[in-house]
Short mmCIF file of C-alpha atoms in Angstrom, two decimals:
data_model
loop_
_atom_site.label_atom_id
_atom_site.label_comp_id
_atom_site.label_asym_id
_atom_site.label_seq_id
_atom_site.Cartn_x
_atom_site.Cartn_y
_atom_site.Cartn_z
CA UNK B 3 65.56 38.65 -71.92
CA UNK B 4 64.90 41.17 -69.24
CA UNK B 5 61.14 40.77 -69.71
CA UNK B 6 61.39 37.03 -69.21
CA UNK B 7 63.02 37.67 -65.83
CA UNK B 8 60.51 40.28 -64.63
CA UNK B 9 57.36 38.23 -65.25
CA UNK B 10 58.38 35.26 -63.07
CA UNK B 11 59.54 37.71 -60.42
CA UNK B 12 56.17 39.44 -60.42
CA UNK B 13 54.43 36.08 -60.13
CA UNK B 14 56.60 35.12 -57.16
CA UNK B 15 55.96 38.48 -55.48
CA UNK B 16 52.22 38.16 -56.09
CA UNK B 17 52.12 34.66 -54.66
CA UNK B 18 54.15 35.85 -51.69
CA UNK B 19 51.70 38.67 -51.03
CA UNK B 20 48.76 36.31 -51.34
CA UNK B 21 50.41 33.90 -48.89
CA UNK B 22 51.05 36.67 -46.38
CA UNK B 23 47.45 37.93 -46.17
CA UNK B 24 44.49 36.32 -44.40
CA UNK B 25 41.02 37.55 -43.46
CA UNK B 26 39.15 36.99 -40.20
CA UNK B 27 35.41 37.51 -40.63
CA UNK B 28 32.86 38.71 -38.11
CA UNK B 29 32.09 36.00 -35.55
CA UNK B 30 35.47 34.35 -36.11
CA UNK B 31 38.78 34.42 -34.30
CA UNK B 32 42.22 33.89 -35.80
CA UNK B 33 45.45 32.30 -34.61
CA UNK B 34 48.90 32.34 -36.21
CA UNK B 35 51.30 29.39 -36.00
CA UNK B 36 55.02 29.91 -36.44
CA UNK B 37 56.52 26.64 -37.65
CA UNK B 38 53.75 24.78 -35.90
CA UNK B 39 53.99 26.66 -32.61
CA UNK B 40 51.37 29.15 -31.45
CA UNK B 41 52.65 32.66 -32.14
CA UNK B 42 49.63 34.93 -31.92
CA UNK B 43 46.05 34.23 -30.72
CA UNK B 44 42.72 35.98 -30.31
CA UNK B 45 43.07 37.83 -33.60
CA UNK B 46 39.89 39.78 -34.26
CA UNK B 47 37.99 40.39 -37.52
CA UNK B 48 39.80 42.19 -40.34
CA UNK B 49 42.68 41.91 -42.83
CA UNK B 50 45.88 40.57 -41.30
CA UNK B 51 49.39 39.66 -42.44
CA UNK B 52 51.77 36.79 -41.72
CA UNK B 53 55.17 35.67 -42.85
CA UNK B 54 54.80 33.40 -45.89
CA UNK B 55 56.02 29.81 -45.63
CA UNK B 56 57.01 30.31 -41.99
CA UNK B 57 53.70 31.29 -40.47
CA UNK B 58 50.25 29.80 -41.07
CA UNK B 59 46.84 31.10 -39.99
CA UNK B 60 43.97 29.11 -38.47
CA UNK B 61 40.46 30.52 -38.35
CA UNK B 62 37.84 29.33 -35.83
CA UNK B 63 34.16 30.09 -35.42
CA UNK B 64 33.64 31.86 -32.10
CA UNK B 65 29.85 31.97 -32.28
CA UNK B 66 27.61 29.80 -30.15
CA UNK B 67 27.18 26.30 -31.56
CA UNK B 68 24.61 23.67 -30.64
CA UNK B 69 26.26 20.30 -30.11
CA UNK B 70 23.93 17.30 -29.93
CA UNK B 71 25.00 14.28 -27.92
CA UNK B 72 23.69 10.75 -27.71
CA UNK B 73 21.01 10.11 -25.02
CA UNK B 74 22.40 9.23 -21.61
CA UNK B 75 20.86 6.53 -19.44
CA UNK B 76 21.02 7.07 -15.70
CA UNK B 77 19.32 5.98 -12.49
CA UNK B 78 17.24 8.33 -10.37
CA UNK B 79 17.38 8.40 -6.58
CA UNK B 80 14.52 5.86 -6.67
CA UNK B 81 16.70 3.51 -8.74
CA UNK B 82 14.54 4.06 -11.82
CA UNK B 83 16.15 3.95 -15.24
CA UNK B 84 15.72 7.06 -17.43
CA UNK B 85 17.16 8.19 -20.76
CA UNK B 86 18.02 11.90 -21.05
CA UNK B 87 18.48 13.52 -24.47
CA UNK B 88 20.21 16.92 -24.38
CA UNK B 89 21.91 19.60 -26.49
CA UNK B 90 24.81 21.76 -25.28
CA UNK B 91 25.33 25.35 -26.43
CA UNK B 92 29.14 25.75 -26.58
CA UNK B 93 31.63 28.40 -27.62
CA UNK B 94 35.43 28.66 -27.86
CA UNK B 95 36.77 30.67 -24.95
CA UNK B 96 40.53 30.15 -25.40
CA UNK B 97 41.75 29.56 -28.95
CA UNK B 98 45.25 28.45 -27.96
CA UNK B 99 43.98 25.93 -25.38
CA UNK B 100 41.35 24.70 -27.86
CA UNK B 101 44.03 24.12 -30.52
CA UNK B 102 46.46 22.41 -28.15
CA UNK B 103 43.73 20.09 -26.79
CA UNK B 104 41.96 19.20 -30.03
CA UNK B 105 44.25 20.35 -32.89
CA UNK B 106 41.33 22.54 -33.93
CA UNK B 107 39.07 19.56 -34.68
CA UNK B 108 35.50 20.23 -33.49
CA UNK B 109 34.56 16.54 -33.64
CA UNK B 110 37.40 15.68 -31.26
CA UNK B 111 36.32 18.55 -29.04
CA UNK B 112 32.77 17.16 -28.80
CA UNK B 113 34.08 13.67 -28.06
CA UNK B 114 36.16 15.00 -25.16
CA UNK B 115 33.40 17.32 -23.96
CA UNK B 116 30.69 14.65 -23.97
CA UNK B 117 31.87 12.64 -20.91
CA UNK B 118 32.36 15.84 -18.92
CA UNK B 119 28.74 16.88 -19.44
CA UNK B 120 27.27 13.40 -19.07
CA UNK B 121 29.09 12.69 -15.80
CA UNK B 122 27.89 15.96 -14.32
CA UNK B 123 24.29 15.42 -15.44
CA UNK B 124 24.38 11.84 -14.18
CA UNK B 125 25.29 13.07 -10.69
CA UNK B 126 22.32 15.45 -10.73
CA UNK B 127 19.96 12.76 -12.01
CA UNK B 128 21.16 10.30 -9.37
CA UNK B 129 20.22 12.82 -6.67
CA UNK B 130 16.74 13.55 -8.07
CA UNK B 131 13.48 11.60 -8.10
CA UNK B 132 11.65 10.79 -11.32
CA UNK B 133 8.94 13.33 -10.48
CA UNK B 134 11.48 16.10 -9.83
CA UNK B 135 13.29 15.24 -13.04
CA UNK B 136 10.16 15.29 -15.23
CA UNK B 137 8.11 18.08 -13.68
CA UNK B 138 10.82 20.11 -11.92
CA UNK B 139 12.50 23.31 -13.06
CA UNK B 140 14.99 22.17 -15.71
CA UNK B 141 16.73 25.55 -15.79
CA UNK B 142 17.67 25.21 -12.13
CA UNK B 143 18.67 21.60 -12.83
CA UNK B 144 21.21 22.78 -15.43
CA UNK B 145 22.39 25.88 -13.54
CA UNK B 146 23.52 23.75 -10.61
CA UNK B 147 25.87 21.81 -12.91
CA UNK B 148 27.17 24.52 -15.28
CA UNK B 149 29.97 25.86 -12.99
CA UNK B 150 31.50 22.42 -12.54
CA UNK B 151 31.17 21.59 -16.24
CA UNK B 152 32.82 24.86 -17.32
CA UNK B 153 35.65 24.34 -14.83
CA UNK B 154 36.40 20.97 -16.45
CA UNK B 155 35.96 22.38 -19.98
CA UNK B 156 38.61 25.07 -19.42
CA UNK B 157 41.31 22.59 -20.37
CA UNK B 158 39.64 22.26 -23.78
CA UNK B 159 39.47 26.04 -24.27
CA UNK B 160 35.67 25.83 -24.42
CA UNK B 161 32.79 27.28 -22.44
CA UNK B 162 29.30 25.79 -22.02
CA UNK B 163 26.71 28.53 -22.37
CA UNK B 164 23.66 26.36 -21.69
CA UNK B 165 22.41 22.80 -21.73
CA UNK B 166 18.91 22.08 -23.01
CA UNK B 167 17.21 18.86 -21.97
CA UNK B 168 15.25 17.95 -25.09
CA UNK B 169 13.54 14.82 -23.84
CA UNK B 170 13.41 12.56 -20.80
CA UNK B 171 12.26 9.05 -21.67
CA UNK B 172 11.71 5.84 -19.80
CA UNK B 173 13.65 3.11 -21.64
CA UNK B 174 11.36 0.52 -23.20
CA UNK B 175 13.54 -2.33 -21.95
CA UNK B 176 13.07 -1.37 -18.29
CA UNK B 177 10.17 -1.96 -15.92
CA UNK B 178 9.77 1.74 -15.12
CA UNK B 179 7.11 2.27 -17.79
CA UNK B 180 5.04 -0.62 -16.44
CA UNK B 181 5.47 0.73 -12.91
CA UNK B 182 4.34 4.18 -14.02
CA UNK B 183 1.32 2.69 -15.82
CA UNK B 184 0.46 0.61 -12.75
CA UNK B 185 0.67 3.66 -10.53
CA UNK B 186 -1.49 5.71 -12.93
CA UNK B 187 -3.98 2.82 -13.10
CA UNK B 188 -4.08 2.61 -9.29
CA UNK B 189 -4.65 6.37 -9.02
CA UNK B 190 -7.52 6.21 -11.54
CA UNK B 191 -9.04 3.24 -9.71
CA UNK B 192 -8.79 5.13 -6.43
CA UNK B 193 -10.59 8.10 -7.97
CA UNK B 194 -13.26 5.81 -9.47
CA UNK B 195 -13.77 4.05 -6.12
CA UNK B 196 -14.11 7.38 -4.32
CA UNK B 197 -16.63 8.65 -6.89
CA UNK B 198 -18.65 5.43 -6.67
CA UNK B 199 -18.67 5.65 -2.86
CA UNK B 200 -19.81 9.27 -3.00
CA UNK B 201 -22.52 8.35 -5.52
CA UNK B 202 -23.76 5.46 -3.38
CA UNK B 203 -23.81 7.70 -0.31
CA UNK B 204 -25.85 10.32 -2.14
CA UNK B 205 -28.18 7.62 -3.49
CA UNK B 206 -28.76 6.29 0.04
CA UNK B 207 -29.45 9.81 1.28
CA UNK B 208 -31.94 10.44 -1.55
CA UNK B 209 -33.67 7.07 -0.98
CA UNK B 210 -33.85 7.73 2.76
CA UNK B 211 -35.33 11.17 2.17
CA UNK B 212 -37.85 9.69 -0.32
CA UNK B 213 -38.83 6.94 2.16
CA UNK B 214 -39.36 9.52 4.91
CA UNK B 215 -41.47 11.66 2.62
CA UNK B 216 -43.48 8.56 1.60
CA UNK B 217 -44.19 7.69 5.24
CA UNK B 218 -45.26 11.28 5.95
CA UNK B 219 -47.49 11.43 2.87
CA UNK B 220 -49.15 8.07 3.66
CA UNK B 221 -49.66 9.08 7.28
CA UNK B 222 -51.22 12.38 6.25
CA UNK B 223 -53.41 10.62 3.66
CA UNK B 224 -54.56 8.02 6.25
CA UNK B 225 -55.27 10.81 8.72
CA UNK B 226 -57.32 12.72 6.16
CA UNK B 227 -59.14 9.51 5.12
CA UNK B 228 -60.01 8.69 8.72
CA UNK B 229 -61.25 12.22 9.21
CA UNK B 230 -63.41 11.98 6.09
CA UNK B 231 -64.72 8.54 7.10
CA UNK B 232 -65.57 9.86 10.55
CA UNK B 233 -67.33 12.85 9.06
CA UNK B 234 -69.20 10.55 6.65
CA UNK B 235 -70.21 8.17 9.42
CA UNK B 236 -71.37 11.09 11.51
CA UNK B 237 -73.35 12.50 8.59
CA UNK B 238 -74.88 9.09 7.90
CA UNK B 239 -75.82 8.70 11.57
CA UNK B 240 -77.37 12.13 11.51
CA UNK B 241 -79.39 11.31 8.41
CA UNK B 242 -80.53 8.01 9.89
CA UNK B 243 -81.45 9.80 13.09
CA UNK B 244 -83.48 12.42 11.21
CA UNK B 245 -85.27 9.71 9.22
CA UNK B 246 -86.09 7.75 12.37
CA UNK B 247 -87.48 10.81 14.10
CA UNK B 248 -89.72 11.71 11.17
CA UNK B 249 -91.29 8.20 10.74
CA UNK B 250 -90.14 5.62 13.26
CA UNK B 251 -92.36 2.87 11.78
CA UNK B 252 -91.00 3.33 8.28
CA UNK B 253 -87.42 3.48 9.60
CA UNK B 254 -87.95 0.21 11.47
CA UNK B 255 -89.43 -1.34 8.34
CA UNK B 256 -86.44 -0.13 6.24
CA UNK B 257 -83.94 -1.53 8.70
CA UNK B 258 -85.75 -4.86 8.76
CA UNK B 259 -85.62 -5.07 4.95
CA UNK B 260 -81.90 -4.41 5.04
CA UNK B 261 -81.50 -7.14 7.64
CA UNK B 262 -83.52 -9.58 5.46
CA UNK B 263 -81.40 -8.69 2.42
CA UNK B 264 -78.17 -9.23 4.32
CA UNK B 265 -79.41 -12.54 5.80
CA UNK B 266 -80.63 -14.05 2.57
CA UNK B 267 -78.10 -12.44 0.22
CA UNK B 268 -76.43 -15.70 -0.89
CA UNK B 269 -79.78 -17.52 -1.43
CA UNK B 270 -78.79 -20.67 0.41
CA UNK B 271 -78.94 -19.40 3.99
CA UNK B 272 -81.09 -21.25 6.55
CA UNK B 273 -82.28 -19.42 9.68
CA UNK B 274 -84.11 -21.26 12.46
CA UNK B 275 -86.31 -18.97 14.57
CA UNK B 276 -89.37 -19.22 16.79
CA UNK B 277 -92.71 -18.44 15.26
CA UNK B 278 -93.17 -15.27 17.27
CA UNK B 279 -89.61 -13.94 16.82
CA UNK B 280 -89.64 -10.14 16.22
CA UNK B 281 -87.34 -10.67 13.24
CA UNK B 282 -90.26 -12.15 11.31
CA UNK B 283 -92.88 -9.55 12.24
CA UNK B 284 -92.94 -7.93 8.77
CA UNK B 285 -93.28 -11.33 7.13
CA UNK B 286 -96.38 -12.19 9.13
CA UNK B 287 -98.25 -8.92 8.62
CA UNK B 288 -98.41 -6.21 6.02
CA UNK B 289 -98.78 -3.55 8.66
#
């Protein structure tokens, strides 16, 4: 009879002990609720005790978590539509405030944190050009907005460690992509036109230089040819002169033969002369 009473009592005591103990692991933070009201917060790692049935323990992860949000579409200062995809690195800074604001639900926390971050980033995007947004320093872009975001996130008991811009896209249903392509096409055409103009200018310079060299070469060749012809004519005159001095009669006879050959070269020439014309002297006599 006594044994039947002790065993249930031991079971009740054991269950009571199990209900009064909870463990907070490394990287976690604990909070104790007394009948639904916050009794103790910021409980560090270790083995802790609570009053069974009256108190309950809630454990939260205090490590940094990456929360992905849906891409946000905004307008740049040039009124160009862009879609920004980002990830926020968040952590719980105040367990009690986090519990009161979200009932400890991380999904609700992200839903309430999302508009805070997006509104802040939208203001920064609205003040930036597309070039600054794409090729600028994204770390500075985020640092300018973090203080304001964290001030608004205090009410949620959360702190934003960093925001990483994963991707900046031009929406396919906007005309920005076509405008960017047109600008890139215009820049390439400008480069091509400049290169063609430079090539044509160099070609004209090369042709002009070649034409000048051609004129110089032809002039020098004509000069040398005239010199050679003059020297040849002078040499021929000298030879003729020497021949005439050695045998004037033979030279006169040779010149007359050349004159006859030139006059009757075609075979149908008719020359009318007087009988005693000197031109016919070698035809009348063999002397």
